C-alpha cells in the first residue's frame, strides 16, 4: 500500500520516491516506531502538493482500504496519523473523513494500531479551531477511554492518549471542560506511581494543566484532588530522576 501511495506522488514530487526508497531499508516487524518517520516524511510532501485530486484519491483509498493483516492495519493507522499531522494543508472535508475513520476504528483496534491512532488524535490539537470544534467531544471521549483502558503490557497506548489530552485541553474553552475535570483527575491518579517514567511524567503534567483552568464550579472539588495527592507531589519534587522532579514541580 505504501508503494502505491508513493508511486502516485511521484509526478507531484520526487521526494515521495525518495521517501519510498528510505522505507525499503527499514525492517518493519510490526514496530510502529519504525514506520512513523518514513510515512510522516512521505505524506508531508503528499499533503503540500498542488494536485488536490490526487490527495483526495489517496485519502479515499486509505479510508476504504480493507485490511486483512495486522501489518496493513498498522500501516493504514500510520498513514491516517500522518494525514492529520499535516492536516492544515488538507481540504477540511477530506480531513473530517480521516478523523472520523480514526475514531470509528478505535473500538476494534489492536494495541499497535491504537498507538498510531492516539498519535493521530494528538495531532488533532494543532488543527484550526473550526476543525477542533467539530470533533472535540468525540476526540476528548476517545482520549479519555485510551487512558481508562490502561493495559500494563502496552503502556504506550495510555501514553499517547495522555499526550493527546495534554495538547488538546489548552485549546478548548475552559468552561467546556467542567464535566471532565474531576473524572480526569481521578483517572490520572494511579499513573503517578507507574514505573514507566515517561508515563508518570505525562500524568503529572496533565494534572498540572487541570489546576490552571479557572472553572469556578469545579474549584473546590479540584482543590480536594490536589490536597489528596499532595504527599505524592512532594515526594516527586525530591525525585532523583530530574524529569519526574520537574514534572512534580509544575
XYZ file of C-alpha atoms in Angstrom:
250
model
C 0.000 0.000 0.000
C 2.802 2.422 0.853
C 4.367 1.661 -2.521
C 1.103 2.569 -4.297
C 0.855 5.878 -2.435
C 4.453 6.767 -3.188
C 4.056 5.949 -6.879
C 1.054 8.232 -7.044
C 3.039 11.043 -5.502
C 5.996 10.726 -7.864
C 4.505 13.013 -10.541
C 3.912 15.580 -7.805
C 7.184 15.457 -6.006
C 10.350 13.442 -6.454
C 10.787 13.461 -2.680
C 7.901 10.999 -2.474
C 10.009 8.481 -4.360
C 12.991 9.280 -2.142
C 10.868 8.547 0.923
C 9.848 5.196 -0.523
C 13.484 4.285 -1.108
C 14.208 5.039 2.546
C 11.321 2.785 3.568
C 12.883 -0.126 1.698
C 15.816 -0.018 4.110
C 13.634 -0.492 7.168
C 12.857 -3.740 8.933
C 9.185 -3.415 9.790
C 8.297 -6.383 12.034
C 5.127 -4.618 13.235
C 7.185 -1.954 15.010
C 5.170 1.229 14.779
C 8.090 3.472 15.663
C 9.970 2.236 12.580
C 7.179 3.210 10.214
C 6.146 6.593 11.551
C 9.113 8.779 10.470
C 9.075 7.326 6.964
C 5.334 7.745 6.453
C 5.223 11.183 8.037
C 8.012 12.362 5.731
C 6.257 10.968 2.674
C 2.877 12.473 3.481
C 4.329 15.855 4.264
C 5.032 16.095 0.551
C 1.733 14.492 -0.404
C -0.317 16.979 1.601
C 1.571 20.033 0.373
C 1.307 19.045 -3.286
C -0.740 21.151 -5.658
C -2.743 18.229 -7.046
C -5.844 18.176 -4.850
C -7.469 15.359 -6.822
C -4.518 13.054 -6.191
C -4.578 13.790 -2.466
C -8.337 13.157 -2.423
C -7.856 9.766 -4.104
C -5.215 8.774 -1.583
C -7.433 9.757 1.355
C -10.375 7.864 -0.147
C -8.262 4.757 -0.716
C -6.829 4.871 2.791
C -10.256 5.266 4.386
C -11.782 2.434 2.366
C -8.836 0.040 2.388
C -9.919 -3.406 3.585
C -7.099 -4.501 5.855
C -6.568 -8.250 6.032
C -3.437 -8.389 8.154
C -2.187 -6.680 11.279
C 0.648 -5.093 9.302
C -1.837 -3.490 6.927
C -3.879 -2.140 9.833
C -0.792 -0.594 11.411
C 0.194 0.901 8.071
C -3.241 2.429 7.463
C -3.306 3.835 11.001
C 0.150 5.345 10.456
C -0.975 6.948 7.198
C -4.027 8.456 8.892
C -1.819 9.795 11.672
C 0.432 11.434 9.083
C -2.551 12.927 7.242
C -3.890 14.512 10.432
C -0.407 15.676 11.399
C -0.222 17.609 8.125
C -3.950 18.287 8.111
C -3.687 22.072 7.983
C -2.939 21.736 4.266
C -5.782 19.290 3.552
C -9.278 20.058 2.348
C -11.467 20.266 5.514
C -13.965 17.719 4.191
C -11.198 15.205 3.484
C -9.692 15.821 6.888
C -13.075 15.299 8.554
C -13.309 11.901 6.877
C -9.850 10.896 8.128
C -10.660 11.932 11.707
C -13.964 10.048 11.572
C -12.188 6.937 10.284
C -9.667 7.046 13.128
C -12.440 7.379 15.706
C -14.558 4.640 14.124
C -11.725 2.112 14.170
C -10.698 2.591 17.812
C -13.135 0.077 19.270
C -11.717 -2.915 17.396
C -8.098 -1.828 17.107
C -5.124 -3.827 18.348
C -2.569 -2.207 20.626
C -0.078 -1.299 17.850
C -2.914 0.282 15.867
C -4.121 2.141 18.955
C -0.676 3.687 19.410
C -0.867 5.122 15.886
C -4.494 6.167 16.292
C -3.928 8.062 19.528
C -0.856 9.645 17.997
C -3.135 10.830 15.195
C -5.598 12.271 17.701
C -2.735 14.053 19.462
C -2.009 15.889 16.201
C -5.680 16.887 16.118
C -4.884 19.634 18.655
C -2.866 21.539 16.041
C -5.727 21.846 13.556
C -7.723 25.038 13.069
C -10.396 25.998 15.601
C -13.318 25.090 13.350
C -11.978 21.590 12.808
C -11.288 21.158 16.510
C -14.746 22.462 17.364
C -16.468 19.909 15.134
C -14.733 16.884 16.612
C -13.604 17.920 20.100
C -16.251 15.988 22.052
C -15.622 12.721 20.219
C -11.837 13.127 20.375
C -11.886 14.019 24.077
C -14.009 10.965 24.813
C -11.675 8.742 22.794
C -8.566 10.057 24.540
C -10.169 9.593 27.957
C -11.026 5.988 27.086
C -7.466 5.436 25.936
C -6.283 6.259 29.448
C -9.066 4.439 31.289
C -8.434 1.180 29.404
C -4.863 1.024 30.628
C -3.012 -2.202 29.869
C 0.315 -2.616 31.725
C 1.703 -4.644 28.813
C 1.013 -1.834 26.336
C 1.689 1.336 28.291
C 2.441 3.290 25.114
C -1.288 3.375 24.334
C -2.082 5.298 27.524
C 0.975 7.492 26.995
C -0.154 8.533 23.502
C -3.705 9.175 24.721
C -2.387 11.245 27.622
C -0.100 13.191 25.298
C -3.079 13.979 23.101
C -5.066 15.232 26.077
C -2.182 17.402 27.207
C -2.084 19.052 23.788
C -5.831 19.361 23.300
C -7.018 20.654 26.684
C -5.366 24.109 26.408
C -7.022 24.605 23.008
C -10.548 24.263 24.394
C -12.717 26.821 26.224
C -12.266 26.245 29.942
C -15.994 26.254 30.654
C -16.466 23.316 28.262
C -14.088 21.197 30.353
C -16.098 21.293 33.583
C -17.704 17.837 33.099
C -14.357 16.057 32.668
C -12.044 17.888 35.083
C -12.742 15.750 38.159
C -13.175 12.390 36.348
C -9.892 13.005 34.549
C -8.031 13.972 37.715
C -9.245 10.741 39.355
C -8.264 8.711 36.287
C -4.769 10.204 36.298
C -4.055 9.461 39.955
C -2.946 5.799 39.557
C -0.450 6.855 36.890
C 1.511 8.984 39.359
C 3.092 5.783 40.651
C 3.723 3.857 37.442
C 7.230 2.538 36.858
C 7.352 3.910 33.315
C 8.953 7.317 33.841
C 7.520 8.986 30.739
C 4.007 7.863 31.656
C 4.405 9.115 35.222
C 5.691 12.473 33.998
C 2.921 12.892 31.461
C 0.257 12.150 34.083
C 1.776 14.759 36.403
C 1.940 17.299 33.587
C -1.681 16.810 32.531
C -2.851 17.004 36.148
C -0.857 20.214 36.487
C -2.717 21.593 33.484
C -6.048 20.862 35.135
C -5.111 23.004 38.127
C -4.569 26.028 35.873
C -8.089 26.053 34.441
C -10.342 28.659 36.021
C -13.589 26.732 36.391
C -15.432 28.071 39.417
C -17.947 25.209 39.575
C -15.149 22.651 39.979
C -12.745 24.735 42.035
C -13.453 23.098 45.388
C -13.510 19.547 44.021
C -10.249 20.104 42.195
C -8.723 21.537 45.360
C -9.662 18.320 47.168
C -7.963 16.281 44.452
C -4.859 18.428 44.725
C -4.682 18.088 48.508
C -5.336 14.359 48.267
C -2.258 13.967 46.079
C -0.092 16.500 47.894
C 2.130 13.939 49.636
C 2.756 12.219 46.314
C 3.671 15.522 44.644
C 6.040 16.480 47.460
C 7.791 13.136 47.101
C 8.257 13.684 43.379
C 9.781 17.110 43.899
C 12.665 15.285 45.603
C 12.730 12.509 42.997
C 16.241 11.610 41.811
C 15.004 11.439 38.222
C 15.133 15.058 37.022
C 12.331 14.561 34.508
C 9.940 13.362 37.211
C 11.104 16.062 39.618
C 10.479 18.807 37.065
C 7.017 17.430 36.305
C 6.203 17.364 40.018
C 7.265 20.990 40.382
C 4.971 22.045 37.572
